Amino acid sequence: MLNERMVALGTQRSVIRELFEFGKMRAAEIGPENVFDFSIGNPSVPAPAEVNQTAMKLIQEMDPVLLHGYTSAQGDAGVRKMIADSINSRFGTSTRPEDLYVTVGAAAALCCCLNGLCNPGDEVIVFAPYFPEYKVFIEGAGATMTLIPADIEAFQIDFEKFEASINANTKAVIVNSPNNPCGAVYSEDTVKKLSSILEEKSAQFGHPIYLISDEPYREIVFDNTVVPYLPKYYKNTMVCYSWSKSLSLPGERLGYIVVPEEMEDHDLVYAAVAGAGRSLGYVNAPGLFQRVCAMCADLTADISVYETNRDILLKGLRDLGFHVVEPGGTFYMFPRTLDPDDVAFCEKAKEFNLLIVPGVGFGCPGHARISYCVQTEMIERSLDAFEKLAKCYR
Ligand code: PLP
């Protein structure tokens, strides 16, 4: 008998993947220029030239046995030193190489943190709208997900509902700012309030409630928005970072976890993360790209196009009567759907070859996600299709 949960996970395609496949089929039928595929969050700009140059230099100049050999399970020591230096120079922290665990992307980072922390019966709080894989990762760690409904006016946190949901079983809270799918960035006020509630509730229940900060979009922000670095506000924060979006390297699978020195029982928590990495087989992230990412850690791809795309789309949609909370970052927008049934709305959108993702899968019905990591001219051409869609509801 197979593991039924795994069979189900491996069989069901996500709504996003379904749409992506539908888009490819439509493109073959009517031409790719007539399909407006806003389904998937794949960066649309290339990695900076330094990434390839660094990779080539390493291949040409480094001892190949060392370059392609195993590194430490938690990542090469020199790599962790370079990452720590980069974090410290940007955030004024004192991260040490022994606080870092290098992973295959943020997905593995999240799984290592959750598996390291959770026991059966534990609860992990998530705020809607949320990245749907969180549920899979949390349940994979033997815990259950508690979803806090969205604050749909500003996409910050509904603190009343949050406080009411914390109990003795609450082990951790996951936050994702800048947020997939809505683009919101938590303000410093939000972060301070979140931290003070976590301090208070940890004291009340007599154990730390960990904050897991999922930050693959940390650098993709607009209008000089500042993303607060959460360990500076709450010491029991684990940072999960990824170079998938900032360096446009999703296929290379590189990221890291920070377990800050200030964390209560730091060495035990770090050991739990490393133990989870070991038990999941997430040891020794790819060696060449560990080095490339660490050497390029202070760079980003040319992400300015995402702000251009946001501006065009935001204005276009608002002119058509859509209610949209302005995204402070990422390459996603999350307008309210003109039909309260977001699934029906997104089906209707397909009639105009507009591929957008229903909000219900992100825990926030009545909305749809638009991934605008696409060519700017495609966004300009798509406005006509959005207008035809909007007309159906007038
Ligand atoms: N967390 C969020 C919010 C994401 O949007 C993604 C990817 O889209 C991930 C985590 C996983 O990122 P990675 O490619 O680094 O595994």
Coordinates of C-alpha atoms in Angstrom, one line a residue, residues 16 19 42 49 67 70 79 114 117 127 129 162 204 213 227 241 262 266 308 373 377:
I16 CA -1.6 27.3 -11.7
L19 CA -3.7 27.1 -16.4
N42 CA 8.7 32.7 -13.4
A49 CA 25.8 39.0 -16.4
L67 CA 34.3 22.6 -7.2
Y70 CA 30.6 17.5 -1.6
V79 CA 30.1 30.4 1.1
L114 CA 9.0 23.3 9.8
L117 CA 10.4 22.7 14.9
F127 CA -2.1 34.7 7.0
P129 CA -3.6 35.3 1.1
F162 CA -4.6 36.5 14.9
Q204 CA 1.7 33.3 28.4
S213 CA 9.9 34.7 7.5
V227 CA 11.2 45.7 4.0
Y241 CA 15.6 33.3 1.7
E262 CA 20.0 35.8 19.5
H266 CA 20.2 28.8 19.3
T308 CA 7.0 49.5 -15.0
C373 CA 6.5 39.0 -14.7
E377 CA 4.1 45.0 -24.4

